[in-house]
XYZ file of C-alpha atoms in Angstrom:
329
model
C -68.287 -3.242 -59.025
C -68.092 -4.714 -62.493
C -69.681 -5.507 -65.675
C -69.575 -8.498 -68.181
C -70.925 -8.919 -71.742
C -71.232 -11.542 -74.176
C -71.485 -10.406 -77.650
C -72.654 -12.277 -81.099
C -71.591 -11.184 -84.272
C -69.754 -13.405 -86.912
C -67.795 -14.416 -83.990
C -68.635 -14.621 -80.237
C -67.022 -11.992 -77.953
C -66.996 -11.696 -74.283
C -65.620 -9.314 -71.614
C -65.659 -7.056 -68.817
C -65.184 -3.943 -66.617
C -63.168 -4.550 -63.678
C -64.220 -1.659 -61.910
C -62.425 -1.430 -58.133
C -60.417 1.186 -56.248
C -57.293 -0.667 -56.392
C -55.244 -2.978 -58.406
C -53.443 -6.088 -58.273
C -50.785 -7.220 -60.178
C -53.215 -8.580 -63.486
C -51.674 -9.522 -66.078
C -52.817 -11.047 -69.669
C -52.486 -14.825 -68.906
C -52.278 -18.009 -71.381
C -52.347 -21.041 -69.386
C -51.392 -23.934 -71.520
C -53.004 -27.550 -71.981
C -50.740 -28.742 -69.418
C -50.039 -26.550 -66.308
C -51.429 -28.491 -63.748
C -54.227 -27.585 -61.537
C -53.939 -29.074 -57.966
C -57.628 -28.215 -56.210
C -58.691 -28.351 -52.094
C -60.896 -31.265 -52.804
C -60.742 -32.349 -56.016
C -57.443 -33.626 -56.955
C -55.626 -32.800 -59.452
C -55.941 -32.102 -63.515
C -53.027 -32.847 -65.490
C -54.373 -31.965 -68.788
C -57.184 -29.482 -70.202
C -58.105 -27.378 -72.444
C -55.663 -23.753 -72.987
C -57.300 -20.575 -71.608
C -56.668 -17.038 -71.689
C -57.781 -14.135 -69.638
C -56.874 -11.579 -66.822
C -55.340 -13.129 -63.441
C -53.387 -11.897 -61.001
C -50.505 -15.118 -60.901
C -49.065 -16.308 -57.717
C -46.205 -18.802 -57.567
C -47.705 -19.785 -61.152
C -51.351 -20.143 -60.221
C -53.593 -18.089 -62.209
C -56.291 -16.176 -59.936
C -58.593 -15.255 -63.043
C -60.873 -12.540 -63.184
C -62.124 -13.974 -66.420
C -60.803 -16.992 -69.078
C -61.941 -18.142 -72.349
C -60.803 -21.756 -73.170
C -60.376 -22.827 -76.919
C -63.391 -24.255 -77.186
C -64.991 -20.954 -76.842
C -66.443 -21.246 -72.817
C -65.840 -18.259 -70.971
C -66.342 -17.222 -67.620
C -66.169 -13.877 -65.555
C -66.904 -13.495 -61.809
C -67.725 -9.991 -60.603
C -68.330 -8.719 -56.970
C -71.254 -9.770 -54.926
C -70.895 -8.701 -51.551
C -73.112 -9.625 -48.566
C -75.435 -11.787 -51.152
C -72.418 -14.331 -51.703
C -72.384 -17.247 -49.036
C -69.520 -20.011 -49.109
C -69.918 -23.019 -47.236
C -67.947 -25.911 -45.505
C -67.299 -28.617 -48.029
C -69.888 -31.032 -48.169
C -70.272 -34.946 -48.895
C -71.510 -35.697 -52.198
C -70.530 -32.343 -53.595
C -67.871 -31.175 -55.469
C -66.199 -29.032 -53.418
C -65.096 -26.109 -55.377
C -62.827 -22.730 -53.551
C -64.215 -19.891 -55.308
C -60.749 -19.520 -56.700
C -60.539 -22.496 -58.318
C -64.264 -22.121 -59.907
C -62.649 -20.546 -63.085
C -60.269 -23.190 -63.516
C -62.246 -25.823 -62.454
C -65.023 -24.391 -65.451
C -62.314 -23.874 -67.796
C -60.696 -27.377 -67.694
C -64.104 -29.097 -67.737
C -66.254 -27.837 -70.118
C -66.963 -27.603 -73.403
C -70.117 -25.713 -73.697
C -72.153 -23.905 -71.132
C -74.757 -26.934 -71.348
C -71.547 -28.911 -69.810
C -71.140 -26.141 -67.070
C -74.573 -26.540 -65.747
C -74.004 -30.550 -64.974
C -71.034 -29.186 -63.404
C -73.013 -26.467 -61.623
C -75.678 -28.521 -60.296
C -73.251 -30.535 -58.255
C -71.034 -27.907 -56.880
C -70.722 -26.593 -53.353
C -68.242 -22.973 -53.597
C -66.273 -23.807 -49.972
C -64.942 -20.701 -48.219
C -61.004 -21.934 -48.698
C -58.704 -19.177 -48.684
C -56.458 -19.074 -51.590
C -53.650 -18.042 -48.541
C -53.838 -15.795 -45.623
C -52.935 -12.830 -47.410
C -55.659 -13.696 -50.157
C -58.838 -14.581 -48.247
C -61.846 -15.293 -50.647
C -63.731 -12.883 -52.740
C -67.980 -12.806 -52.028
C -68.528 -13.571 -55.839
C -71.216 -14.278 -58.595
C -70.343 -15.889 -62.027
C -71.692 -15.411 -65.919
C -70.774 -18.175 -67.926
C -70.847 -17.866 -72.179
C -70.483 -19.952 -75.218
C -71.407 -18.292 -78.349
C -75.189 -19.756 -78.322
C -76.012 -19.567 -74.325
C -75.477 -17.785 -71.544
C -76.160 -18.143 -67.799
C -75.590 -16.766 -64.229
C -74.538 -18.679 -61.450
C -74.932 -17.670 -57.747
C -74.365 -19.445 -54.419
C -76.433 -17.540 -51.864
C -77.726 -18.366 -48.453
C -80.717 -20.538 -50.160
C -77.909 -23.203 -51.848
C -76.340 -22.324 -55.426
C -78.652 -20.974 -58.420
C -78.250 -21.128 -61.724
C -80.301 -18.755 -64.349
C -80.659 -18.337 -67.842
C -79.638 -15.195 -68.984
C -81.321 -13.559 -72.079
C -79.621 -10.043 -71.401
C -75.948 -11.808 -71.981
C -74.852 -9.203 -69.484
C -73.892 -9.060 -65.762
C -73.585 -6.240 -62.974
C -73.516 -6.843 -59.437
C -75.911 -6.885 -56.481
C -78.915 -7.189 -55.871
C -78.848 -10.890 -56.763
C -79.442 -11.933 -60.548
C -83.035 -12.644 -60.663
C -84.058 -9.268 -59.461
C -81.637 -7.393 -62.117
C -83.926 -9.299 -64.920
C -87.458 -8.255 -63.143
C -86.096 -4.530 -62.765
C -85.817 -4.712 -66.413
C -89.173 -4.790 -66.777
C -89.778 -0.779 -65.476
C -87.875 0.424 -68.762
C -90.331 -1.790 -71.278
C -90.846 1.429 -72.530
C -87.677 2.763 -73.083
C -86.707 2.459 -77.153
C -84.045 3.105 -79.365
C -86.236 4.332 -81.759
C -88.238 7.610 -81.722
C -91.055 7.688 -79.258
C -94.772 8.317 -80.028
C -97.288 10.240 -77.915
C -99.046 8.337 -75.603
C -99.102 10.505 -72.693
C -102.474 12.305 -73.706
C -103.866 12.611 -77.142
C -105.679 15.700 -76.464
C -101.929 17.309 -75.712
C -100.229 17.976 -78.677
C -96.921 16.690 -78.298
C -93.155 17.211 -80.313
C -90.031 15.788 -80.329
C -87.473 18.297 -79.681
C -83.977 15.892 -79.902
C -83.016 12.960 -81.755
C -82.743 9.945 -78.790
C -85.534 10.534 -76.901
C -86.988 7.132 -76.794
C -84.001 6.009 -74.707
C -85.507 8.952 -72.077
C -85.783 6.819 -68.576
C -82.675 4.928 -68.746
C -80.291 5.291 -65.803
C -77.047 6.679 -65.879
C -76.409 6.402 -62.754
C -73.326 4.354 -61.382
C -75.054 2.075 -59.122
C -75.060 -1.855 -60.392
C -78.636 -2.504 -60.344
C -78.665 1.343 -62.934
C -75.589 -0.597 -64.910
C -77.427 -3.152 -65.522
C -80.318 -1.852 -67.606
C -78.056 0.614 -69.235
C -75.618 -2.350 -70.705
C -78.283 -4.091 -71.188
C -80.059 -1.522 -73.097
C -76.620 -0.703 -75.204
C -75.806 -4.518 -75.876
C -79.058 -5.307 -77.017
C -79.648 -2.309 -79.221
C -75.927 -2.828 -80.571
C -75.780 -2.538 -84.353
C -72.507 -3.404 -86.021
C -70.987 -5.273 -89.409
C -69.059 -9.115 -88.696
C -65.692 -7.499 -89.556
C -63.301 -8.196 -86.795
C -62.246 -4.490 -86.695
C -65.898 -3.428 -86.124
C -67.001 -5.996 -84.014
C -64.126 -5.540 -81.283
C -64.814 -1.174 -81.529
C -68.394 -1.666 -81.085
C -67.677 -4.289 -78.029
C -65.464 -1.540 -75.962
C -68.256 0.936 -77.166
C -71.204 -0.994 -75.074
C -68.495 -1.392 -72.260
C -68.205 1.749 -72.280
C -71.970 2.673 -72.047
C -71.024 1.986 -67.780
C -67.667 2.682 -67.727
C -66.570 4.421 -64.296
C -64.389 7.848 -64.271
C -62.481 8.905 -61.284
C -63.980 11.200 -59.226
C -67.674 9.690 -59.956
C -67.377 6.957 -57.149
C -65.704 8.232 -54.302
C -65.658 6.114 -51.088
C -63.710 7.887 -48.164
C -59.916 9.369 -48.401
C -56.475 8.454 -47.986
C -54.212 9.915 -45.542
C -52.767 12.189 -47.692
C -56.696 13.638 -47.916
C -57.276 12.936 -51.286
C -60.486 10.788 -52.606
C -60.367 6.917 -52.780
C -62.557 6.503 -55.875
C -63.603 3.386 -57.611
C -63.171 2.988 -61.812
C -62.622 0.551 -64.785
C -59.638 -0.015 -64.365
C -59.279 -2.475 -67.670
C -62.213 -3.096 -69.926
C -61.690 -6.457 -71.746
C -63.040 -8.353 -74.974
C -62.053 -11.972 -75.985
C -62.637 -13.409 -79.173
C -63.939 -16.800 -77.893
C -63.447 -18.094 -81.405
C -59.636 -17.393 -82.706
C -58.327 -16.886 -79.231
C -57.694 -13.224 -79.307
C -57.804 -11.076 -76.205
C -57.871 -7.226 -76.273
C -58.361 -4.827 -73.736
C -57.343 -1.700 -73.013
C -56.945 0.172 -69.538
C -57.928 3.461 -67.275
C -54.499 5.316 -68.980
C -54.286 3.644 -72.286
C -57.167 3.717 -75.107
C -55.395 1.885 -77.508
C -56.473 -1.588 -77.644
C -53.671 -4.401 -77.137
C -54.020 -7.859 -78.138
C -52.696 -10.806 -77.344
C -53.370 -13.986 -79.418
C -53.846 -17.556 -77.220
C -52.447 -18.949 -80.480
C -49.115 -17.754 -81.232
C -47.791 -19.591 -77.708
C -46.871 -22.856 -77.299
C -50.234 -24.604 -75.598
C -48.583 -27.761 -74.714
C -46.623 -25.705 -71.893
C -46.338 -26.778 -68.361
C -46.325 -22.876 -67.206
C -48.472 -19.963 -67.545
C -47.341 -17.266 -69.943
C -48.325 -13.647 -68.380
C -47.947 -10.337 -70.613
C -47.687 -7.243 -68.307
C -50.141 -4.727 -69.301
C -49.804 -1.678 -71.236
C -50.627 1.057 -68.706
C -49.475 4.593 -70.223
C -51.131 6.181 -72.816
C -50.428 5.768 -76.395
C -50.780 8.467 -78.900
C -50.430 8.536 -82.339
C -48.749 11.780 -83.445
C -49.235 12.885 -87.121
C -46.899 15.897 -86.737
C-alpha cells in the first residue's frame, strides 16, 4: 500500500509513501535527456526530457516508482491489486507495459493536459519486464503544478479522473475514494459547534475536536480521507525550508510503523509487517528530490541539476539508510 501527494505552495511538490513489506534495490535515479528508451511496441525514444525519481535499475533501465521530468510532470503508480487488469496489445492502441508507462509519460509530456491525449489512446499490455520481474497490478496519479488526475485500467477499459484531492491511496478503485469523502463533510479543522441537540447543552473539552470522525486506521480507503484531510487543511509559508517540512509532515499523517500491519511470519517466527519504507517529495520546479527513509529522518537531497543531462546513462545515488543524529555534546 502507498500514498501520493501533490502539493502547491510557491513551488509545486509531489511525492509518496512506498509502503510494502520488502524492498528492492531503489535508488535516487537521474535519467538524462538521452538514455534511450527501447519499448515492447512502441519503438524507440532517443531523446526526451531528464527525469528524476525512485527506481529500482536493471541493466540501466529505470523501473520507477515515481519521476518528475524538468518540465515539472510527475507521475507515481501505487498498488492496485485485483482492480488492475492488463490486456493483450491491441490495434490502434498504443501499447504501453505497465513498466514502461512512467517513461513513456515522462518522455512525452509536458503538462498533464498532454498526458490525457496520451491516456486516451493507451492500452497497459501485461508484458513482463523479465521472468523474474512479472508486472505489478497498478494505478497511476499524474501532476503538474496546476492539475492533477488519476488514471486506471480496470476490467471496463482505462479511466481517467480528475482529481481535486491531489492525493492517491490504493483500492477500492479511484472514483469510490472521492464519493467516500463525502461521509466526513462534517469533519473540520476548525472548532465544532453544537448541532447534535440544542436543548443539550454541549462543551468542548480539547482543542481538535472538529477533526473527531476521521480515520486513523491503516486501511487505504481510511488513508485516503486522512491525507486528504491533512493536505487540504495544510497551512505553511513559500520558503523552500517550510514547504519541504510541512510536505513530509502530511506524508506522515499515514505513515505505516512496524508492527501496525502485520501479514503472516517468517520462518524464523517473527512478523512480516508492511511500512513506509521511504517517504519522498520532489520539487517539480528546480529539480530537487528529498526523501528520507524507515531508519533515517534526516532528509537527503539530490538535485536533477548538478548532473550532466545530456548523458546517455542513468545516474543512481544509493540511499541513505542508517540513522543520522546530530550530537550537540
Amino acid at each position: 500500500m502507498c500514498t501520493a501527494v501533490s502539493y502547491k505552495t510557491k513551488n509545486h511538490y509531489f511525492g509518496r509513501n512506498l509502503d510494502l513489506e520488502f524492498s528492492y534495490h531503489e535508488t535516487v535515479t537521474v535519467t538524462p535527456r538521452k538514455k534511450q528508451f527501447y519499448f515492447r511496441h512502441l519503438g524507440v525514444i532517443k531523446e526526451h526530457p531528464a527525469m528524476i525519481g525512485m527506481a529500482y535499475v536493471v541493466n540501466d533501465y529505470p523501473l520507477y516508482y515515481e519521476a518528475s521530468n524538468e518540465y515539472g510532470v510527475s507521475i507515481a503508480g501505487l498498488n492496485f491489486p485485483e482492480n488492475a487488469h492488463y490486456n493483450s496489445p491491441m490495434d490502434g492502441k498504443d501499447n504501453v507495459a505497465s513498466f514502461e508507462l512512467i517513461p513513456w509519460i515522462m518522455s512525452n509530456c509536458k503538462t498533464v493536459g498532454d498526458a490525457k491525449k496520451l491516456l486516451s489512446k493507451i492500452n497497459i499490455t501485461s508484458d513482463a519486464f523479465s521472468e523474474k520481474l512479472p508486472p505489478s497490478p497498478l494505478h497511476w496519479m499524474i501532476a503538474d503544478s496546476k492539475e492533477c488526475i488519476v488514471f486506471e485500467q480496470t476490467v471496463s477499459g482505462g479511466h481517467i479522473y480528475d482529481n481535486p484531492a491531489k492525493v492517491m491511496t490504493n483500492n477500492p478503485a479511484f472514483d469510490y475514494q472521492l464519493t467516500h469523502l463525502s461521509d466526513y463533510m462534517s469533519c473540520s479543522a476548525s472548532e465544532p459547534e453544537n448541532v447534535f441537540a440544542g436543548d443539550i447543552a454541549m462543551k468542548r473539552y480539547s482543542r481538535g475536536m472538529g477533526g473527531i470522525g476521521i480515520p486513523g486506521d491503516l486501511s487505504s480507503a481510511s488513508r485516503f480521507v486522512k491525507v486528504a484531510f491533512t493536505r487540504l487543511n495544510s497551512y505553511t509559508t513559500d520558503d523552500e525550508s517550510a514547504s519541504v517540512s510541512q510536505f513530509f509532515k502530511i506524508l506522515g499523517s499515514v505513515e505505516q510503523q512496524k508492527g501496525c500491519c502485520r501479514l503472516g511470519k517468517n520462518d524464523d517466527g517473527s512478523p512480516v509487517c508492511e511500512y513506509t519504507i521511504y517517504s519522498s517529495c520532489c520539487n517539480t520546479d528546480k529539480g530537487i528530490y528529498y526523501y528520507t527513509t524507515y531508519e533515517n529522518s534526516q532528509i537527503t537531497a539530490v538535485d536533477m541539476y548538478h548532473e550532466d543531462l545530456d548523458g546517455v546513462h542513468v545516474v543512481i545515488y544509493e540511499l541513505v539508510k542508517g540513522q543520522q543524529i546530530r550530537w550537540e555534546n
